[in-house]
Coordinates of C-alpha atoms (C1' of nucleotides) in Angstrom, one line a residue:
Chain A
X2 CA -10.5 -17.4 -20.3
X3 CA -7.8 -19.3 -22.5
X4 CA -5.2 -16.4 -22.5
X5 CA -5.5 -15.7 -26.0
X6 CA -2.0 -14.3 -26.0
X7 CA 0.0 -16.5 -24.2
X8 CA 3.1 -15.1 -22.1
X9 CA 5.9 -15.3 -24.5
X10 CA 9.5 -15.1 -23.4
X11 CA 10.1 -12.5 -25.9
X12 CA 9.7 -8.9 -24.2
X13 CA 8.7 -6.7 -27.7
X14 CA 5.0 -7.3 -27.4
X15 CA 3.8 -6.5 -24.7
X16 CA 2.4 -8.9 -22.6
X17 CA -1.1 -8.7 -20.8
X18 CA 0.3 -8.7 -17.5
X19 CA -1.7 -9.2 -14.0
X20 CA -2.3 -5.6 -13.0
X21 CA -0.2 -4.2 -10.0
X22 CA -3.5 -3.7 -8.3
X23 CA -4.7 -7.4 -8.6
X24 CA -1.0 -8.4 -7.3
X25 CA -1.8 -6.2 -4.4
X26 CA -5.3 -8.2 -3.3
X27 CA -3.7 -11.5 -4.1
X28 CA -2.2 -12.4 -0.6
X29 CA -5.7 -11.0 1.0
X30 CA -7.3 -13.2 -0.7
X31 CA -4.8 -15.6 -0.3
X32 CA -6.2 -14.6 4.1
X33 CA -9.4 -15.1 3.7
X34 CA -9.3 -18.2 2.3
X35 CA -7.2 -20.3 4.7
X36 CA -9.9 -19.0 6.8
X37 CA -12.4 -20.7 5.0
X38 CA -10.3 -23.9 4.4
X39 CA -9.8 -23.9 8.3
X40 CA -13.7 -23.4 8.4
X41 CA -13.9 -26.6 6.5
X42 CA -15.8 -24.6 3.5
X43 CA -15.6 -26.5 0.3
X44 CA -16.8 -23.8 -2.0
X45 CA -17.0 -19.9 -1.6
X46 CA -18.8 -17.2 -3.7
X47 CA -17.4 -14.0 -5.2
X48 CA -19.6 -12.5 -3.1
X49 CA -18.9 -14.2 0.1
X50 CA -15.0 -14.0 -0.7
X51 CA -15.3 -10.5 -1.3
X52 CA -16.8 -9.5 1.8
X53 CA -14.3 -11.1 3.7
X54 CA -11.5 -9.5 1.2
X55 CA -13.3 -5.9 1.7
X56 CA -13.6 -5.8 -2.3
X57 CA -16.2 -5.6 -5.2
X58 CA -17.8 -8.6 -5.9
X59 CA -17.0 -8.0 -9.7
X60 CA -13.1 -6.7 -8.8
X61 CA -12.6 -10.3 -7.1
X62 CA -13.9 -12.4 -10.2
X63 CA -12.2 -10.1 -12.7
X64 CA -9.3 -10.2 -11.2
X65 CA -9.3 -14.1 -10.4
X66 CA -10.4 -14.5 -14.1
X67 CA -7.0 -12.2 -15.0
X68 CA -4.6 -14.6 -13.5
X69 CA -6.6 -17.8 -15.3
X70 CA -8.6 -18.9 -13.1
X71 CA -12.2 -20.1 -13.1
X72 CA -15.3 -21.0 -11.0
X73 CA -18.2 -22.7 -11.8
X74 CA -21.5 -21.0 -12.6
X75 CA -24.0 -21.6 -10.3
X76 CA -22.2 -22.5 -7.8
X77 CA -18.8 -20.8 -7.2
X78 CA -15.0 -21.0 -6.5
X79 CA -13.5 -24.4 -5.1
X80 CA -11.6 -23.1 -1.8
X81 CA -8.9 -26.1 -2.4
X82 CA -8.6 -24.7 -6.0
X83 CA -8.1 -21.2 -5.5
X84 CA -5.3 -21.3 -2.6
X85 CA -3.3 -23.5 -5.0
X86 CA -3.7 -21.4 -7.9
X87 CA -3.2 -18.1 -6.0
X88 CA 0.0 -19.7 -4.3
X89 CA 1.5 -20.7 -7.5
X90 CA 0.6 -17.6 -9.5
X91 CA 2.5 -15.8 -6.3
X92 CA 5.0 -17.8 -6.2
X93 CA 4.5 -19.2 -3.4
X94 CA 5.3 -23.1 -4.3
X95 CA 8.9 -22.4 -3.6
X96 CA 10.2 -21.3 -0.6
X97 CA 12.2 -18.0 -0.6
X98 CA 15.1 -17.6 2.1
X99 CA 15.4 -14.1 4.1
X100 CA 18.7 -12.8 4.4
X101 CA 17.7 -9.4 7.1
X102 CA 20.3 -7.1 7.6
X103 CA 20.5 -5.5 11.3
X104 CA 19.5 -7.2 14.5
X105 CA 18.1 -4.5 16.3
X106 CA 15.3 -4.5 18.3
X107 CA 12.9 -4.5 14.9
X108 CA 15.5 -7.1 13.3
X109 CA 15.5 -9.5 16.0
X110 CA 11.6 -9.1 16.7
X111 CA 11.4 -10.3 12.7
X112 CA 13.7 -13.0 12.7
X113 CA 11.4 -14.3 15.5
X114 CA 8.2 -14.6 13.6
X115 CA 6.8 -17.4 13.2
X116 CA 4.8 -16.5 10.5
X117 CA 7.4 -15.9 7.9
X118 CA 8.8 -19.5 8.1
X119 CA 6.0 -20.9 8.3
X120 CA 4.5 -18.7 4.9
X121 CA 7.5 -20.0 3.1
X122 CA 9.8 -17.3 3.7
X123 CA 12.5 -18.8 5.9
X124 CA 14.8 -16.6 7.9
X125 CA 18.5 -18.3 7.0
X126 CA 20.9 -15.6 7.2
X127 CA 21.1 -12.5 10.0
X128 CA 23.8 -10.6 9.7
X129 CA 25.2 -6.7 11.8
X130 CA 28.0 -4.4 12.2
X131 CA 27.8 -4.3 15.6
X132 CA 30.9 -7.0 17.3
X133 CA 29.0 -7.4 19.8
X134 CA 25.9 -8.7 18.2
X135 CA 27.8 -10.9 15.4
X136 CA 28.4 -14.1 16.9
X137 CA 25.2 -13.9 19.3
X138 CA 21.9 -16.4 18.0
X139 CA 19.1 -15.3 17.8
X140 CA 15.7 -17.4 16.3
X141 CA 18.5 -20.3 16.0
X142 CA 20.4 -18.3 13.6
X143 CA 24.0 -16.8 14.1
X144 CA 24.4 -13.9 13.4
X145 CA 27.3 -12.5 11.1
X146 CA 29.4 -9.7 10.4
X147 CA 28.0 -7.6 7.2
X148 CA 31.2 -8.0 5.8
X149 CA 30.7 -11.2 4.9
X150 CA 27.3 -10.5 3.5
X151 CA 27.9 -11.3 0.0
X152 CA 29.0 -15.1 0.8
X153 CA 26.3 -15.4 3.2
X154 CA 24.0 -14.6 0.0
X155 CA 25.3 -17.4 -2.0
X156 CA 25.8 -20.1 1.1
X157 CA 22.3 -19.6 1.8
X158 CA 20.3 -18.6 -1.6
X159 CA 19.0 -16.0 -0.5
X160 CA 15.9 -14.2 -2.4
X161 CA 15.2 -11.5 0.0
X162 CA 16.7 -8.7 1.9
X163 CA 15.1 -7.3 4.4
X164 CA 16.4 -4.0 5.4
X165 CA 15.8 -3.7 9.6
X166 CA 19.2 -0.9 10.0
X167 CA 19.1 2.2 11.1
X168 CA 17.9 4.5 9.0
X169 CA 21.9 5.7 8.3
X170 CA 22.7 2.6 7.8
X171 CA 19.9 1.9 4.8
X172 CA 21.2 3.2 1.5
X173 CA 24.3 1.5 2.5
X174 CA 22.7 -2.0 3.3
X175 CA 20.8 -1.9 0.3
X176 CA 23.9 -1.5 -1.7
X177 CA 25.7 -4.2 -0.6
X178 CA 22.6 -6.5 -1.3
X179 CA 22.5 -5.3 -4.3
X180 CA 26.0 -6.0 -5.4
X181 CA 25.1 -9.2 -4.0
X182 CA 23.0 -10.5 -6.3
X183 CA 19.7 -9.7 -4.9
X184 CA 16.4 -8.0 -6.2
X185 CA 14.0 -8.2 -3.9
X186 CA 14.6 -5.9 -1.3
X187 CA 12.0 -4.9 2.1
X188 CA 12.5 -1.8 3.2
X189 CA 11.8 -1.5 7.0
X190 CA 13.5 1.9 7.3
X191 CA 11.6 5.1 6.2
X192 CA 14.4 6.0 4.0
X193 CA 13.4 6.4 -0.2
X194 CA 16.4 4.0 -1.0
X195 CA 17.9 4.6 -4.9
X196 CA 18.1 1.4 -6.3
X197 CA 18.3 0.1 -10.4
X198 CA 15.4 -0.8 -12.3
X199 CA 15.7 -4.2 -11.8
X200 CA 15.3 -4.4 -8.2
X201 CA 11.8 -4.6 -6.1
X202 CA 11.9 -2.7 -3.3
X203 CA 8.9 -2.8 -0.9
X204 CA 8.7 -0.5 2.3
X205 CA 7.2 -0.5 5.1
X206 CA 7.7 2.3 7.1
X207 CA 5.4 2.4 10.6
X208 CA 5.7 6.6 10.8
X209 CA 4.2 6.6 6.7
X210 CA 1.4 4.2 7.9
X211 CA 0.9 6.4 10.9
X212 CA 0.9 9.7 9.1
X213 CA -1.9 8.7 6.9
X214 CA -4.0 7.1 9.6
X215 CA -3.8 10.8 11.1
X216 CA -4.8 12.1 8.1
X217 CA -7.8 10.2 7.9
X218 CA -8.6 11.2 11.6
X219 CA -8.5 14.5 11.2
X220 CA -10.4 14.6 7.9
X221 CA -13.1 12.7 10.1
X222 CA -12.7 14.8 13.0
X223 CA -13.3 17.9 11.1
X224 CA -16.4 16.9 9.4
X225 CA -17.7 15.7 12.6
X226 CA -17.4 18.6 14.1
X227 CA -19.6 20.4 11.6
X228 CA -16.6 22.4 10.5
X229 CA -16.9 22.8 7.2
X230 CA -13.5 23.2 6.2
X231 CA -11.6 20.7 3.8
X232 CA -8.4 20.7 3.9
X233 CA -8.2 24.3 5.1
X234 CA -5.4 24.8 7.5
X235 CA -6.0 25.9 11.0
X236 CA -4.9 28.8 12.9
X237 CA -1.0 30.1 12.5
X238 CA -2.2 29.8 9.0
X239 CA -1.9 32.4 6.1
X240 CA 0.1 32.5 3.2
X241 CA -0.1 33.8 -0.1
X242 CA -3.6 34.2 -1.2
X243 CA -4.1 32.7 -5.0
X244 CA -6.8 30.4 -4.9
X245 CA -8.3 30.2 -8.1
X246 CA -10.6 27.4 -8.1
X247 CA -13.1 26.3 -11.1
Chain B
X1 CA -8.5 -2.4 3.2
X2 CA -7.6 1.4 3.6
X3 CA -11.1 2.2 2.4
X4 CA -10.7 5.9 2.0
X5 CA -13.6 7.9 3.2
X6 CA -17.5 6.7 4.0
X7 CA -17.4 10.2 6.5
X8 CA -18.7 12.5 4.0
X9 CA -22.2 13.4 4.5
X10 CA -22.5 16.0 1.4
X11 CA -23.7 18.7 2.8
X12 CA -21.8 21.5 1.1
X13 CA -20.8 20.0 -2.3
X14 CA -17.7 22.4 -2.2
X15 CA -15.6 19.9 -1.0
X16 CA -12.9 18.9 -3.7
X17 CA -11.0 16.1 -1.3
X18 CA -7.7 15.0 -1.5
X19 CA -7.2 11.8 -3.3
X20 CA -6.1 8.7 -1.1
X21 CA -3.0 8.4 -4.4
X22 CA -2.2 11.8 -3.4
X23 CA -2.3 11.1 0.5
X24 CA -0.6 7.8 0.4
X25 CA 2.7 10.2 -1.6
X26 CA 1.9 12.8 0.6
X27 CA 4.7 10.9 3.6
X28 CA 7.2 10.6 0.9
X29 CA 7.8 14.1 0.0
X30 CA 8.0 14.6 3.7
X31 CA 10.8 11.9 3.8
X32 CA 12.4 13.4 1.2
X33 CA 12.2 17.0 2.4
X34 CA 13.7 16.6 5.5
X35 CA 16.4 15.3 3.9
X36 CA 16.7 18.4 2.0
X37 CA 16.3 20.8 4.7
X38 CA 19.1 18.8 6.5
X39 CA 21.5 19.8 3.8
X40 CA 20.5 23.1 4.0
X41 CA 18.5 23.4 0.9
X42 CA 15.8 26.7 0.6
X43 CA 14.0 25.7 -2.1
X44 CA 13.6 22.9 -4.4
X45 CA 11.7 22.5 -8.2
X46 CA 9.2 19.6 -8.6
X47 CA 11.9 18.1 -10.8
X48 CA 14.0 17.7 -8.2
X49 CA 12.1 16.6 -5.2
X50 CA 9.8 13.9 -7.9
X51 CA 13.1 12.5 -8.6
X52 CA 13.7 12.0 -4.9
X53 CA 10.6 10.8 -4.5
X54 CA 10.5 8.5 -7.3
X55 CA 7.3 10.1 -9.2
X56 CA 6.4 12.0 -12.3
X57 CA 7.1 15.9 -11.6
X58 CA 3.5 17.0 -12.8
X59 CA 2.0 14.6 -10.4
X60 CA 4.0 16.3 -7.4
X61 CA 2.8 19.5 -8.9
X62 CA -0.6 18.2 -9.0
X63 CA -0.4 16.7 -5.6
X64 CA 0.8 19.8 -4.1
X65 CA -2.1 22.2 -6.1
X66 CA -4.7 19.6 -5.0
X67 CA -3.7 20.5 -1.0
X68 CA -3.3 24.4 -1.7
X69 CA 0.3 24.5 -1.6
X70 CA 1.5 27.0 -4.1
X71 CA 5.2 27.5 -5.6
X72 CA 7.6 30.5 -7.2
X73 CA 7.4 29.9 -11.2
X74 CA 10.8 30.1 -12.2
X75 CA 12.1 29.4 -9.0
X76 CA 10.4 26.0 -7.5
X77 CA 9.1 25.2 -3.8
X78 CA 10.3 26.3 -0.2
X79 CA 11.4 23.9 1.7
X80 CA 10.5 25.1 4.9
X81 CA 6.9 26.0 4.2
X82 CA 6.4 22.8 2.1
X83 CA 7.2 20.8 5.1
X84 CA 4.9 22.8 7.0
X85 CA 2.2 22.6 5.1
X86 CA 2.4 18.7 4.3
X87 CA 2.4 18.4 8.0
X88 CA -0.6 20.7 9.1
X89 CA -2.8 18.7 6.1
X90 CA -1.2 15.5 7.3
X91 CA -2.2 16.5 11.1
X92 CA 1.3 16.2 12.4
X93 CA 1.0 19.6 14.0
X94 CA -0.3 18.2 17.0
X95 CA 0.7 14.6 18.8
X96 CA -1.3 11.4 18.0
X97 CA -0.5 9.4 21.7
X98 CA -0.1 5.3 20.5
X99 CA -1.5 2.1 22.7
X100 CA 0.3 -0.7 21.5
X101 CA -1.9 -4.7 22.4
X102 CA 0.3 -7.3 22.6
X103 CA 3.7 -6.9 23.6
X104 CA 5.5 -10.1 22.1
X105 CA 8.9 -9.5 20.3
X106 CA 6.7 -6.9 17.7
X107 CA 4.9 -5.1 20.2
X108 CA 8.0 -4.7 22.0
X109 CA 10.4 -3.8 18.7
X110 CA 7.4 -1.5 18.5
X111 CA 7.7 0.1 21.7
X112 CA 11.2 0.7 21.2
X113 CA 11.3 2.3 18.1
X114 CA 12.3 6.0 18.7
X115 CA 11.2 7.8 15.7
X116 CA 7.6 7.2 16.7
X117 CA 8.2 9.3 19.3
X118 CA 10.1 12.1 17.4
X119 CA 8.3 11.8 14.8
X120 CA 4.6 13.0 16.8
X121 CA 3.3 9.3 17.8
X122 CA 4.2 8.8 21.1
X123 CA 3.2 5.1 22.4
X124 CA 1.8 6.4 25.9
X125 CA 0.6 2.8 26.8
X126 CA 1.1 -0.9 26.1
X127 CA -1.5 -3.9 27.6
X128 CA -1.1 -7.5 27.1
X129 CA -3.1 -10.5 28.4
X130 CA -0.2 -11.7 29.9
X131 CA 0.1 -11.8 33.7
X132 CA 4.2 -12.4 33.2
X133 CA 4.2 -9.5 31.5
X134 CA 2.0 -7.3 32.8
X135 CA 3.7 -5.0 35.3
X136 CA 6.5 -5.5 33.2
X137 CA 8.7 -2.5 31.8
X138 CA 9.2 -1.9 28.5
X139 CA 10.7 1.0 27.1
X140 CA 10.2 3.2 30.2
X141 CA 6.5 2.5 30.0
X142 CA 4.5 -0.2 32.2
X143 CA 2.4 -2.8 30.6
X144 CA -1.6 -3.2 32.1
X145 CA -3.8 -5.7 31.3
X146 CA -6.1 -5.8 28.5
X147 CA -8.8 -5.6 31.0
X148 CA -8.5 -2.0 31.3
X149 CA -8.2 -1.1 27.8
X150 CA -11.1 1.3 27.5
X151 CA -10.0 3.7 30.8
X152 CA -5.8 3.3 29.9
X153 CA -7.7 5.1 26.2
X154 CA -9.4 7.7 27.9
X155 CA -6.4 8.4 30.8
X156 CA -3.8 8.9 27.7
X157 CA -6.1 10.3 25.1
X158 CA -5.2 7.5 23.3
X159 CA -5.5 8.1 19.1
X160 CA -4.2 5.3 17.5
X161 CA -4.3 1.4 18.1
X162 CA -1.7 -1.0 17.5
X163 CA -2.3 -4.5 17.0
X164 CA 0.8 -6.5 17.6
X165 CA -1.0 -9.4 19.1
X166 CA -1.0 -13.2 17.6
X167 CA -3.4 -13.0 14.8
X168 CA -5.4 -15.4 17.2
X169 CA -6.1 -12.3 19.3
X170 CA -6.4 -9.8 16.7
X171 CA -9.7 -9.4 15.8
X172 CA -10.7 -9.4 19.7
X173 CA -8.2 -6.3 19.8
X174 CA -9.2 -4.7 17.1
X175 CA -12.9 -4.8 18.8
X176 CA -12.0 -3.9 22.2
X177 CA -10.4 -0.6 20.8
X178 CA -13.0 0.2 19.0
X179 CA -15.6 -0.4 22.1
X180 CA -13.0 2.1 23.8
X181 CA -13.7 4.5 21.2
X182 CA -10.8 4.4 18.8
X183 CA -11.0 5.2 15.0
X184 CA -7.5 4.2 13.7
X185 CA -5.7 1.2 13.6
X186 CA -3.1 0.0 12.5
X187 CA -2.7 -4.0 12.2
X188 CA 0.3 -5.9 12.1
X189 CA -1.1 -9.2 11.9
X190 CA -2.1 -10.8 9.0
X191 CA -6.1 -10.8 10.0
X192 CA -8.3 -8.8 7.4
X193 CA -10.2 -6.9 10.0
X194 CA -13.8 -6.7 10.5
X195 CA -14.7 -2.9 11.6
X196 CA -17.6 -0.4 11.0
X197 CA -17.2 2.4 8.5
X198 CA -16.0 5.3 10.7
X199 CA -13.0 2.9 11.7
X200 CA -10.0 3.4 9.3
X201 CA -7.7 0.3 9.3
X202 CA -4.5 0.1 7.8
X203 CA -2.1 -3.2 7.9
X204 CA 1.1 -3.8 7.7
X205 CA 1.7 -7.4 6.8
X206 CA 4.9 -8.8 6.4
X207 CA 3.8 -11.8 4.7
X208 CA 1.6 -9.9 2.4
X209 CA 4.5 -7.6 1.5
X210 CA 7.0 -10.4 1.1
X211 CA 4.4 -12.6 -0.9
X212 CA 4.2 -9.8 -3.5
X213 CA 7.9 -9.4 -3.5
X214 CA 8.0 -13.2 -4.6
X215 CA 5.4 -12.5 -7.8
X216 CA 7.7 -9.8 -9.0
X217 CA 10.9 -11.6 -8.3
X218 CA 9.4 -14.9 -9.8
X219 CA 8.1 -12.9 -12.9
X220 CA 11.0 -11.3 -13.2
X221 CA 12.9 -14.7 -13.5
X222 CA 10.6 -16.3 -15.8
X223 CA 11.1 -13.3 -17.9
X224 CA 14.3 -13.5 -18.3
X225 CA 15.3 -17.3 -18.8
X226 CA 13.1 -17.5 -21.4
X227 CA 10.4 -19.7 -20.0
X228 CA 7.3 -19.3 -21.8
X229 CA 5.6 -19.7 -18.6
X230 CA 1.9 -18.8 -18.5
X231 CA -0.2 -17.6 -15.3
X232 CA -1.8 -20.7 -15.6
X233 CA 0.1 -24.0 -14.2
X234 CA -1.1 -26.4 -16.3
X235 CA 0.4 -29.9 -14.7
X236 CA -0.3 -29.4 -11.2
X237 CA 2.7 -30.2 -9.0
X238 CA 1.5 -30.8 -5.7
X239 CA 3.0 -28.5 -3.8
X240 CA 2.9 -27.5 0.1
X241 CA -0.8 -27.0 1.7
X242 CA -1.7 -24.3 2.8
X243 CA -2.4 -25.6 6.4
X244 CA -2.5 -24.0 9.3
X245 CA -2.0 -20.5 10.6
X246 CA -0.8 -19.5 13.9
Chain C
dT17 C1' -32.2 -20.6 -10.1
dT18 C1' -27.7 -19.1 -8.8
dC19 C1' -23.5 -17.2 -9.6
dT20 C1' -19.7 -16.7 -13.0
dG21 C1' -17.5 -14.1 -16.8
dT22 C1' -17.2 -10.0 -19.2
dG23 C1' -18.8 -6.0 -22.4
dA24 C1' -19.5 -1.4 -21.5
dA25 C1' -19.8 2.7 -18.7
dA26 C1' -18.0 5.1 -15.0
dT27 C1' -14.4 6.7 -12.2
dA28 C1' -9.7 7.5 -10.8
dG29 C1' -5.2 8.6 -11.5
dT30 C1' -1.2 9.9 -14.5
dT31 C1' 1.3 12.3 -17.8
dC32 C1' 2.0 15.5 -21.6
dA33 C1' 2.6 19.8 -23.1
dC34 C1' 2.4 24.5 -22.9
dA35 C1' 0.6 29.2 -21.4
dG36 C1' 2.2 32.5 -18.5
dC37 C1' 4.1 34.4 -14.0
dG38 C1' 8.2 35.9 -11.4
Chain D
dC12 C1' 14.6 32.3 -19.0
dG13 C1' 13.0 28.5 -15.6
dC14 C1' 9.5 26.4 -13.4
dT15 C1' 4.8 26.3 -11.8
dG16 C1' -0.1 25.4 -12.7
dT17 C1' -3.4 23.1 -15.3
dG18 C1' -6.4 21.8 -19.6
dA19 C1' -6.7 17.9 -22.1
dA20 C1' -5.4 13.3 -23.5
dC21 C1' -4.4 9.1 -21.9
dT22 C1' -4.1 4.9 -19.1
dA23 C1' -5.6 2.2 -15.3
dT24 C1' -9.0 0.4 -12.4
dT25 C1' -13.5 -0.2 -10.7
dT26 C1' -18.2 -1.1 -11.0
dC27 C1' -22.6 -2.0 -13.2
dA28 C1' -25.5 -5.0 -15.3
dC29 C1' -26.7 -8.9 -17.8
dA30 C1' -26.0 -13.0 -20.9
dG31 C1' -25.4 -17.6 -20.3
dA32 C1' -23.4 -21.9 -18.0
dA33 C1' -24.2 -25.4 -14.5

DNA sequence: TTCTGTGAAATAGTTCACAGCG
DNA sequence: CGCTGTGAACTATTTCACAGAA
């Protein structure tokens, strides 16, 4: 478990690095065990951590062993332990302020929860193009004119830009954070923004989430229903024939 | 948490399904063919529409074999029948009616969101537990009570579920949706669900995705000063404890 | 005995590279 | 020609299964 090849600051080797995939169950985890701290649980098995996480037994202990951590035989993971390791491997030791960009009805609903202050991600800056919307507070915070965006970057530190425009607007907010300074940047918008290497941009798009939920349904739907057609279309459909399968 | 499939009973072993990698990109040519067709484009290569959608070119081609689509060698894709297709194997050629629980500042952000609506999820319903705000109006539709979950599902042929509750309330949503007969949700709180099999989930966490943000951003910034930091923290610095949640 | 840590096998997903159709 | 469709190689990720620590 003692990372044989340390992290190095130089970049020409590359470096074992924790897996996109693990990165992805770390804040789940991260869930299910503030549940179990709130439960007053000391300890907490692969297995038992697992189920909660909805993960493979083996996936949870390879991937905590990826990121350096431990348990003990026998017994299992120390709840206290794990959160703290988790939290720093994430990052999550420091806080990181929230700049978001448009106080619409999805901006403003954000900039009210609770959740993101509290989870170390504190809501300093809010800023619109809308005159009548820049100079109003909302979640204690007054709101600015984007113009100023850039200042209001350095004033408050910001780490993060959340994106909560118009979907017109989007390309053009995530510019200006950008040239900013920033490089972490959450989409809300279901616009595919271009944006340089260097810059993390996460989406979250309802109509994406919905569109594969309905995907799902109607896969299940169909099956139910004895159909047995895959991913055959239905009715108005014909087009050119060409199906050679293996 | 998206677990795929657990529908299949294999009775015909015919059935070459489409991979959840595949689904999950499936939205995002969408995305980026309607902005295509909105500049008038007929026909597009799988160079040109990976590009736009930020993925390899043989894995759009692959993606698009893998759901029967077909293109013109030497020529590329239509635009017009690719977005028909995508949308008849996404299910987007019919309407998937939305009941939204909990209308706080999300639920309501939710509710208010118009390209649900355009976009073939229109929220038909809203309940809360809240006798302030039940009887309330929000975006031309009037909120019931919880209590009446189950026959507000069967009056609106309700499809989806959306959780925009406290996560204190969540998992009794999630429950009562399911009783009513629901198969998708989609979760906005940060609760890891417990559902049966036939129940697809998905979440949309804004702390997870922010939380992930962070690991890039603070990898990214070890990287480049030069810090040989490891994953492992060796001197622990107390930091802030993970206390409560809401 | 219980439960971790991890080789090794299995599975999934991506990308190359090129034959061959329009 | 240009661009699709796809075998084959490659990379990533998951899962099994079991040795061994506590």
């Amino acid at each position: 478990m003692s990372t044989a090849d340390g992290v190095g600051p130089e970049d020409h080797p590359t470096v074992p690095r924790v897996s996109d995939a693990t990165v992805g169950r770390l804040p789940v985890y991260l869930q299910g065990l503030f549940g179990l701290a709130g439960d007053g649980e000391a300890s907490v098995s692969s297995e038992a951590l697992a189920e909660i996480a909805a993960v493979n037994p083996a996936t949870l202990r390879r991937d905590l062993a990826g990121i350096g951590i431990s348990g003990t035989r026998g017994v299992g993971y120390d709840v206290k332990y794990l959160v703290h390791e988790i939290s720093v491997v994430l990052g999550l030791n420091q806080a990181w302020p929230v700049l978001i960009v448009g106080v619409g009805n999805l901006g403003r609903a954000l900039a009210n929860y609770e959740g993101l202050t509290t989870q170390g991600f504190p809501v300093r800056a809010l800023v619109d193009i809308d005159p009548d919307v820049v100079g109003t507070s909302v979640a204690g915070v007054v709101v600015e004119h984007v113009d100023v965006l850039a200042k209001v970057v350095q004033r408050d530190e910001i780490s993060v830009g959340v994106i909560a425009t118009p979907a017109s607007a989007a390309q053009a907010a995530a510019d200006e954070l950008i040239e900013a300074g920033l490089e972490s940047l959450l989409n809300f918008t279901p616009v595919q923004l271009v944006t340089p290497p260097h810059v993390q941009v996460r989406g979250v798009d309802l109509a994406t989430e919905l569109q594969i939920l309905s995907f799902y349904q109607q896969r299940s739907t169909a099956a139910a229903s004895g159909t047995g057609v895959p991913l055959s279309v239905d009715a108005d459909e014909q087009q050119r024939e060409s199906s050679d399968r293996d």
